[in-house]
XYZ file of C-alpha atoms in Angstrom:
94
model
C -57.678 22.104 52.309
C -54.317 20.916 53.573
C -54.262 18.512 56.483
C -51.788 18.763 59.349
C -51.768 22.565 59.462
C -54.106 25.079 61.029
C -57.025 26.585 59.143
C -55.216 29.850 58.339
C -52.179 28.079 56.887
C -54.433 25.753 54.943
C -56.254 28.718 53.391
C -52.966 30.482 52.668
C -51.640 27.376 50.900
C -54.813 27.078 48.842
C -54.788 30.756 47.891
C -51.097 30.729 46.951
C -51.670 27.673 44.767
C -54.767 29.157 43.140
C -53.092 32.473 42.348
C -49.546 31.220 41.764
C -48.494 33.617 44.507
C -45.474 33.665 46.776
C -46.406 32.233 50.181
C -44.861 33.656 53.349
C -44.796 30.795 55.836
C -42.604 29.673 58.731
C -44.508 26.589 59.905
C -42.462 23.471 59.086
C -45.469 21.352 58.081
C -46.909 24.104 55.868
C -43.511 24.569 54.192
C -43.347 20.813 53.517
C -46.792 20.913 51.921
C -45.791 23.962 49.867
C -42.723 22.083 48.570
C -44.804 19.009 47.738
C -47.285 21.162 45.812
C -44.598 23.243 44.097
C -45.857 26.423 45.757
C -43.225 29.142 45.794
C -42.631 30.051 49.447
C -40.266 31.932 51.724
C -39.967 32.322 55.471
C -39.108 35.208 57.735
C -35.410 34.286 57.788
C -35.339 34.118 53.995
C -36.900 37.551 53.752
C -34.222 38.974 56.061
C -31.463 37.442 53.934
C -33.043 38.732 50.734
C -33.403 42.190 52.273
C -29.701 42.116 53.182
C -28.752 41.016 49.666
C -30.893 43.718 48.085
C -29.590 46.489 50.348
C -32.952 47.060 52.033
C -31.209 46.475 55.352
C -27.456 46.476 55.998
C -25.890 43.042 55.477
C -24.309 43.226 58.923
C -27.780 43.615 60.473
C -28.949 40.214 59.226
C -27.069 38.011 61.709
C -28.265 39.886 64.814
C -31.825 39.763 63.508
C -31.608 36.022 62.855
C -30.156 35.490 66.331
C -33.002 37.548 67.803
C -35.573 35.363 66.026
C -33.769 32.293 67.369
C -33.710 33.725 70.914
C -37.397 34.582 70.665
C -38.257 30.960 69.925
C -38.128 30.578 66.152
C -36.743 27.156 65.356
C -33.546 28.180 63.591
C -30.563 25.958 64.269
C -27.077 27.392 64.297
C -26.388 25.354 61.151
C -29.359 26.934 59.337
C -28.285 30.413 60.420
C -24.790 29.652 59.123
C -26.220 28.517 55.757
C -28.372 31.641 55.524
C -25.406 33.902 56.262
C -23.296 32.028 53.701
C -25.998 32.671 51.082
C -25.869 36.354 51.978
C -22.211 36.658 50.994
C -21.654 37.021 47.247
C -19.647 34.198 45.685
C -15.947 34.912 45.393
C -15.998 37.221 48.425
C -13.673 36.196 51.280
């Protein structure tokens, strides 16, 4: 069991490691542990960006959704939102 995270996150980390599964996690400490253990993981913001890239949601819907998460208390800095939006734009596109 991972220390420094709640019981649910600890179990999720263990299960993802055991099954080599993608872990959906937003908690900073749990993400750090996932990186240290080479557990493939993604957060809510990453899922929104991927959905925009894949055409699941319109690309122009991603920024308002990220801003809504930020306004609702998710710890997303303006710099992180900028990076996420930059990764949404295909290379070579103005």
